[in-house]
Structure formats: structure tokens, C-alpha cells
Short mmCIF file of C-alpha atoms and ligand atoms in Angstrom, two decimals:
data_model
loop_
_atom_site.label_atom_id
_atom_site.label_comp_id
_atom_site.label_asym_id
_atom_site.label_seq_id
_atom_site.Cartn_x
_atom_site.Cartn_y
_atom_site.Cartn_z
CA MET S 1 55.90 131.60 -27.20
CA LEU S 2 57.02 128.00 -27.21
CA VAL S 3 60.08 126.95 -25.22
CA GLY S 4 62.07 123.78 -25.93
CA ILE S 5 64.60 122.63 -23.33
CA PHE S 6 67.29 120.25 -24.60
CA PRO S 7 69.91 118.17 -22.80
CA ASP S 8 72.77 119.82 -24.68
CA ALA S 9 73.78 122.16 -27.50
CA ASP S 10 73.87 119.30 -30.06
CA ALA S 11 70.29 118.22 -29.44
CA LEU S 12 69.24 121.86 -29.58
CA ALA S 13 71.00 122.40 -32.91
CA ASP S 14 69.36 119.25 -34.35
CA GLU S 15 65.94 120.63 -33.49
CA ALA S 16 66.80 124.13 -34.76
CA ALA S 17 68.00 122.72 -38.11
CA ARG S 18 64.89 120.56 -38.43
CA ARG S 19 62.65 123.59 -37.86
CA VAL S 20 64.56 125.92 -40.18
CA ILE S 21 64.62 123.37 -43.01
CA ARG S 22 60.96 122.46 -42.59
CA THR S 23 59.83 126.10 -42.40
CA LEU S 24 61.77 127.13 -45.50
CA ASP S 25 60.62 124.01 -47.39
CA ALA S 26 57.00 124.91 -46.75
CA GLU S 27 57.33 128.27 -48.56
CA THR S 28 57.38 128.75 -52.30
CA SER S 29 59.62 131.85 -52.09
CA PRO S 30 61.29 131.61 -48.70
CA THR S 31 63.63 134.19 -47.19
CA LEU S 32 65.89 133.66 -44.20
CA GLY S 33 67.13 135.91 -41.41
CA VAL S 34 70.43 134.94 -39.82
CA ALA S 35 72.27 135.79 -36.62
CA THR S 36 76.01 135.63 -36.02
CA GLY S 37 77.94 134.91 -32.83
CA SER S 38 78.91 131.47 -31.60
CA THR S 39 75.49 130.05 -30.66
CA PRO S 40 74.12 129.40 -34.19
CA ARG S 41 77.32 127.82 -35.51
CA PRO S 42 76.24 124.21 -34.76
CA LEU S 43 72.95 124.97 -36.53
CA TYR S 44 74.82 126.27 -39.57
CA ALA S 45 77.00 123.14 -39.53
CA ARG S 46 73.82 121.04 -39.76
CA LEU S 47 72.49 123.17 -42.63
CA ARG S 48 75.79 122.61 -44.47
CA ALA S 49 75.57 118.86 -43.81
CA ALA S 50 71.97 118.80 -45.07
CA HIS S 51 73.10 120.61 -48.23
CA ALA S 52 75.96 118.14 -48.73
CA ALA S 53 73.43 115.32 -48.40
CA GLY S 54 71.24 116.94 -51.07
CA GLN S 55 68.40 117.56 -48.61
CA PHE S 56 68.49 121.35 -48.40
CA SER S 57 69.68 124.40 -50.28
CA LEU S 58 69.76 128.16 -49.76
CA GLU S 59 70.58 128.62 -53.43
CA ASP S 60 67.54 130.76 -54.19
CA VAL S 61 66.89 132.03 -50.68
CA PRO S 62 67.57 135.73 -50.07
CA THR S 63 69.23 135.88 -46.66
CA TYR S 64 69.44 138.87 -44.33
CA ALA S 65 71.83 139.46 -41.45
CA LEU S 66 70.64 140.96 -38.19
CA ASP S 67 73.49 143.35 -37.68
CA GLU S 68 77.04 144.39 -38.51
CA TYR S 69 79.90 146.20 -36.78
CA VAL S 70 80.40 149.74 -38.08
CA GLY S 71 83.84 150.25 -39.58
CA LEU S 72 84.97 146.64 -40.06
CA SER S 73 85.79 145.66 -43.62
CA PRO S 74 84.19 142.40 -44.83
CA ALA S 75 87.75 141.14 -45.28
CA GLN S 76 88.23 141.13 -41.50
CA PRO S 77 87.31 137.76 -39.96
CA GLN S 78 85.36 139.42 -37.14
CA SER S 79 83.06 141.20 -39.57
CA TYR S 80 79.63 139.58 -39.56
CA ARG S 81 79.57 139.51 -43.35
CA HIS S 82 82.84 137.57 -43.30
CA GLU S 83 81.50 135.17 -40.67
CA LEU S 84 78.26 134.52 -42.55
CA LEU S 85 80.04 134.01 -45.87
CA ASP S 86 82.29 131.57 -44.07
CA GLN S 87 79.42 129.66 -42.45
CA LEU S 88 76.95 129.61 -45.34
CA THR S 89 78.61 130.05 -48.75
CA GLY S 90 81.33 128.26 -50.71
CA PRO S 91 81.58 124.71 -52.06
CA ALA S 92 81.02 123.14 -48.62
CA GLY S 93 78.33 125.66 -47.68
CA THR S 94 74.56 125.72 -47.84
CA GLY S 95 74.20 126.70 -51.49
CA LEU S 96 73.80 130.37 -50.53
CA ARG S 97 75.23 132.64 -53.20
CA GLU S 98 77.21 135.67 -52.03
CA GLU S 99 74.95 138.10 -53.86
CA ASN S 100 71.98 136.71 -51.95
CA LEU S 101 73.54 137.49 -48.56
CA HIS S 102 72.42 140.93 -47.43
CA THR S 103 74.24 142.65 -44.59
CA PRO S 104 74.38 146.29 -43.50
CA HIS S 105 77.31 148.05 -45.21
CA ALA S 106 79.82 148.44 -42.42
CA LEU S 107 81.91 150.99 -44.31
CA ALA S 108 79.06 153.25 -45.42
CA ASP S 109 79.96 156.96 -45.21
CA ASP S 110 76.77 157.61 -43.29
CA PRO S 111 75.91 154.60 -41.07
CA TRP S 112 72.59 156.21 -39.98
CA ARG S 113 71.44 156.51 -43.56
CA GLU S 114 72.69 152.97 -44.20
CA ALA S 115 70.57 151.74 -41.27
CA GLN S 116 67.52 153.31 -42.93
CA ARG S 117 68.37 151.70 -46.28
CA TYR S 118 68.80 148.33 -44.62
CA ASP S 119 65.56 148.69 -42.69
CA ALA S 120 63.63 149.31 -45.90
CA LEU S 121 65.32 146.31 -47.53
CA VAL S 122 64.51 143.92 -44.68
CA GLY S 123 61.05 145.42 -44.23
CA GLY S 124 60.22 144.60 -47.84
CA ALA S 125 61.69 141.11 -47.67
CA HIS S 126 58.96 139.23 -45.73
CA VAL S 127 61.47 137.12 -43.83
CA THR S 128 60.07 133.61 -43.42
CA ILE S 129 62.13 132.61 -40.40
CA GLN S 130 64.59 134.67 -38.40
CA ILE S 131 67.33 132.93 -36.42
CA LEU S 132 68.27 134.81 -33.24
CA GLY S 133 70.76 134.57 -30.39
CA ILE S 134 70.58 136.55 -27.16
CA GLY S 135 73.19 138.53 -25.26
CA GLU S 136 73.87 138.02 -21.56
CA ASN S 137 72.29 141.44 -21.04
CA GLY S 138 69.19 140.48 -23.02
CA HIS S 139 70.10 142.11 -26.30
CA VAL S 140 68.87 140.69 -29.61
CA GLY S 141 70.65 141.90 -32.69
CA PHE S 142 72.48 144.79 -31.07
CA ASN S 143 69.36 146.22 -29.45
CA GLU S 144 70.95 147.06 -26.15
CA PRO S 145 69.16 147.70 -22.83
CA GLY S 146 67.46 151.07 -22.59
CA GLY S 147 66.63 151.35 -26.29
CA SER S 148 63.15 151.61 -27.75
CA LEU S 149 61.20 148.38 -27.71
CA ALA S 150 59.58 149.51 -30.98
CA SER S 151 62.83 150.44 -32.73
CA ARG S 152 63.48 150.18 -36.45
CA SER S 153 67.00 149.55 -37.73
CA HIS S 154 69.48 152.01 -36.32
CA VAL S 155 73.05 152.68 -35.29
CA SER S 156 73.59 151.26 -31.81
CA ALA S 157 76.42 151.86 -29.35
CA LEU S 158 77.59 148.55 -27.91
CA THR S 159 77.48 148.40 -24.12
CA GLU S 160 80.64 147.62 -22.14
CA SER S 161 79.11 144.25 -21.27
CA THR S 162 78.62 143.37 -24.94
CA ARG S 163 82.08 144.57 -25.92
CA HIS S 164 83.59 142.42 -23.16
CA ALA S 165 81.50 139.40 -24.19
CA ASN S 166 82.58 139.80 -27.83
CA ALA S 167 86.26 140.46 -27.08
CA ARG S 168 86.77 136.69 -27.47
CA PHE S 169 86.42 137.18 -31.23
CA PHE S 170 89.10 139.93 -31.14
CA ASP S 171 91.98 138.08 -29.42
CA ASP S 172 90.51 139.10 -26.05
CA ASP S 173 91.30 142.74 -26.81
CA VAL S 174 88.23 144.74 -25.73
CA SER S 175 89.67 147.89 -27.28
CA ALA S 176 89.55 146.21 -30.71
CA VAL S 177 85.79 145.57 -30.47
CA PRO S 178 83.99 148.26 -32.48
CA GLU S 179 81.92 150.71 -30.46
CA LEU S 180 79.10 151.01 -32.97
CA SER S 181 76.93 148.63 -34.94
CA ILE S 182 74.10 148.82 -37.41
CA THR S 183 71.31 146.59 -36.18
CA GLN S 184 67.84 145.65 -37.24
CA GLY S 185 65.46 147.21 -34.74
CA LEU S 186 63.17 145.14 -32.54
CA SER S 187 60.15 146.08 -34.68
CA THR S 188 62.07 145.15 -37.81
CA ILE S 189 62.99 141.75 -36.37
CA ALA S 190 59.37 141.20 -35.37
CA LEU S 191 58.29 141.53 -39.02
CA ALA S 192 59.58 138.00 -39.66
CA GLU S 193 56.84 135.37 -39.79
CA CYS S 194 58.62 133.05 -37.35
CA LEU S 195 61.38 133.74 -34.86
CA ILE S 196 63.66 131.01 -33.54
CA LEU S 197 65.91 132.09 -30.67
CA LEU S 198 68.76 129.89 -29.47
CA ALA S 199 70.66 130.08 -26.19
CA THR S 200 73.16 127.79 -24.51
CA GLY S 201 75.15 127.98 -21.29
CA THR S 202 74.61 129.37 -17.81
CA ALA S 203 75.79 132.85 -18.84
CA LYS S 204 72.48 133.18 -20.73
CA ALA S 205 70.28 131.81 -17.93
CA ARG S 206 69.22 135.18 -16.50
CA ALA S 207 68.47 136.66 -19.93
CA ILE S 208 66.38 133.58 -20.79
CA ARG S 209 64.48 133.83 -17.53
CA GLU S 210 63.67 137.48 -18.28
CA LEU S 211 62.72 136.71 -21.88
CA VAL S 212 60.43 133.82 -20.99
CA GLU S 213 59.04 134.79 -17.60
CA GLY S 214 59.87 138.43 -17.02
CA PRO S 215 57.84 141.57 -17.66
CA VAL S 216 58.33 143.33 -20.99
CA SER S 217 61.00 145.90 -20.23
CA ALA S 218 63.63 147.98 -22.00
CA HIS S 219 66.01 146.66 -19.33
CA TRP S 220 65.85 143.29 -21.14
CA PRO S 221 65.24 144.14 -24.83
CA ALA S 222 64.50 140.55 -25.88
CA THR S 223 61.32 140.70 -23.80
CA ALA S 224 59.77 142.81 -26.60
CA LEU S 225 59.61 139.54 -28.57
CA GLN S 226 56.99 138.24 -26.14
CA TRP S 227 54.52 140.08 -28.37
CA HIS S 228 55.48 138.02 -31.42
CA GLN S 229 52.88 135.42 -32.36
CA ASP S 230 55.37 132.75 -33.46
CA LEU S 231 58.43 132.81 -31.24
CA VAL S 232 60.20 129.52 -30.53
CA VAL S 233 62.93 129.61 -27.87
CA LEU S 234 65.36 126.68 -27.86
CA VAL S 235 67.65 126.39 -24.84
CA ASP S 236 69.91 123.82 -23.26
CA GLU S 237 69.53 122.81 -19.61
CA ASP S 238 72.14 125.36 -18.53
CA ALA S 239 70.39 128.29 -20.20
CA ALA S 240 67.11 127.00 -18.74
CA SER S 241 68.53 126.71 -15.23
CA GLU S 242 66.89 129.88 -13.86
CA LEU S 243 63.42 129.22 -15.28
CA GLU S 244 60.83 129.00 -12.56
CA PHE S 245 58.18 127.33 -14.70
CA ALA S 246 60.41 124.86 -16.57
CA HIS S 247 58.05 121.99 -15.74
CA ASP S 248 55.05 123.77 -17.32
CA LEU S 249 57.13 124.83 -20.32
CA ARG S 250 58.15 121.21 -20.93
CA GLU S 251 54.49 120.18 -20.86
CA GLN S 252 53.56 122.92 -23.32
CA TRP S 253 56.40 121.81 -25.59
CA ALA S 254 55.29 118.17 -25.45
CA ALA S 255 51.71 119.20 -26.28
CA ALA S 256 52.80 121.43 -29.16
CA ARG S 257 54.93 118.73 -30.74
CA HIS S 258 51.75 117.24 -32.14
CA ARG S 259 51.29 120.41 -34.18
CA HIS S 260 54.92 121.34 -35.09
C1 F6R D 301 74.66 138.51 -33.60
C2 F6R D 301 73.70 139.11 -32.69
C3 F6R D 301 73.84 139.04 -31.21
C4 F6R D 301 74.22 137.63 -30.71
C5 F6R D 301 74.40 137.65 -29.20
C6 F6R D 301 74.82 136.28 -28.68
O1 F6R D 301 74.25 138.72 -34.93
O2 F6R D 301 72.78 139.66 -33.16
O3 F6R D 301 72.64 139.45 -30.62
O4 F6R D 301 73.21 136.74 -31.08
O5 F6R D 301 75.36 138.59 -28.85
O6 F6R D 301 76.08 135.97 -29.20
P1 F6R D 301 76.74 134.54 -28.94
O7 F6R D 301 75.92 133.56 -29.69
O8 F6R D 301 78.12 134.67 -29.50
O9 F6R D 301 76.69 134.33 -27.47
#
């Protein structure tokens, strides 16, 4: 694991965009894994700007979402498909074509079967780089505390903490936040060649401490990613504020910059 600590969310997003673009450029047939939520939005803005400048394109890059709310139509702005289409497609987007954006089907008659279908799709995709966020409770995708650390894609019940955190996307109405999601499992996520996890703000500080310095535990699902051979964690100073070994991590980052 490599941890980069940045003065603010803008510097973090610059570095994330640089890494995503460079990693995809290095592949002949790249594929991308994307997260939703508010943290990656500045990164997506930089990918759009790079596309506008003619420096980057997702035109031929199959792209896979991490998760989706069960029961929300893609026409609803809170649906993750809607959000990703908004962030990545269209004339001012990244070149991504709608048919190349793969998301779990939120309206599938049988969400459990749909989770299996999606797992097979992502499992066969050889994702080059997977963008991740992290929940305050340590979830990645919607792998909530207490779930299997070796899970494949599945239907997950959102915890109260997650539903409260996400109510901000639903006019602060917790009751409007869906109770179920389809999420890539932790083992599915770990199939990607590289993982890049972004976190900003003090609300994420405890989860980042557990991810970076804590024991692997179902209490903090992100800790399962400690086993991944190419995990880069990018945080701002606030999200890094509970790290005990920040000094050592900065030295490791400085040393690794010669390679990355
Ligand atoms: C979204 C996802 C979630 C978010 C997490 C953080 O696809 O998988 O794990 O990354 O809930 O969300 P934000 O960035 O809104 O704090």
C-alpha cells in the first residue's frame, strides 16, 4: 500500500487524475472501474478537462461501476448510473459512450441474480484501475461492516449510518434512501490490477486510520484491501489526521515517487 497525503482536495484530485490517465495510457486495451459519491467528482472534472484539451479519452474504454441502488430508475438523479452518465458522458464529458458504461441493473426482477450476472461481467473484464471512495464506517462499494471479506458481488442492505450519510443526495430525507444495493464484492474489487482510493475530510479520518494502520477486520471492510498488491490511498490532511505513522507514510511516498 502506498499512501499520499495532500494539502487539500484539489491537489489530491490532480494526483488522482495524473495516475488514472497514466495507468490507462500504458495499456493497449484498458478498462476502468469507477466509484460514485461526492469524493471522486473533482477527479472526474479533471478527466473531462483533459478530454476537452485532447489529452485523454474514455471513448474505447469499457467502464464498470462499483455499485447501484436497488429500485432506482436510471432516470432518477440519485441513481449511480445517472450520476456516472452525468459525470463522464456527453459532449463535455470524457469521451465515454453510454453503451460502454456498465452498471448493475437497479430494476432487475431478481437483484440477487443480477448481482451474479454483474459479478461475472466484471470478473471477466480485467479492470486496469479501479477508483474507490470509502464510507465513514469503512465500507467500499456497499460492502458494509460485518460482511465477508472475501465476498463476490451481492445484494447488500445499507446500514443506518450509510443511509444517513447518503441522505444528502436525497434532499436530506433518510427515508428516501434505498435500503438495498447491488455491489461488487471485496474479492471482485480486488481483481482490478490497481486500486486508487480517495478520501477527504475529517469524517473519513477514522476509516482511513483503520484502512492504513488497523488490523484486517470485517468491522472495517476496507481493511480487506490491505492484501491487494497495488493499492494507492490518496487523502487530504483532514482524512489523514488520525494516522499515527503519517511521517513514515510521507517518507514512503517520497521514495516511491521515483518509481511512479
Ligand atoms: C460509491 C461507493 C461508496 C462511496 C462512499 C463514499 O460508488 O461505492 O463506497 O465511495 O460511500 O462516498 P462519498 O464520496 O460521497 O463520501
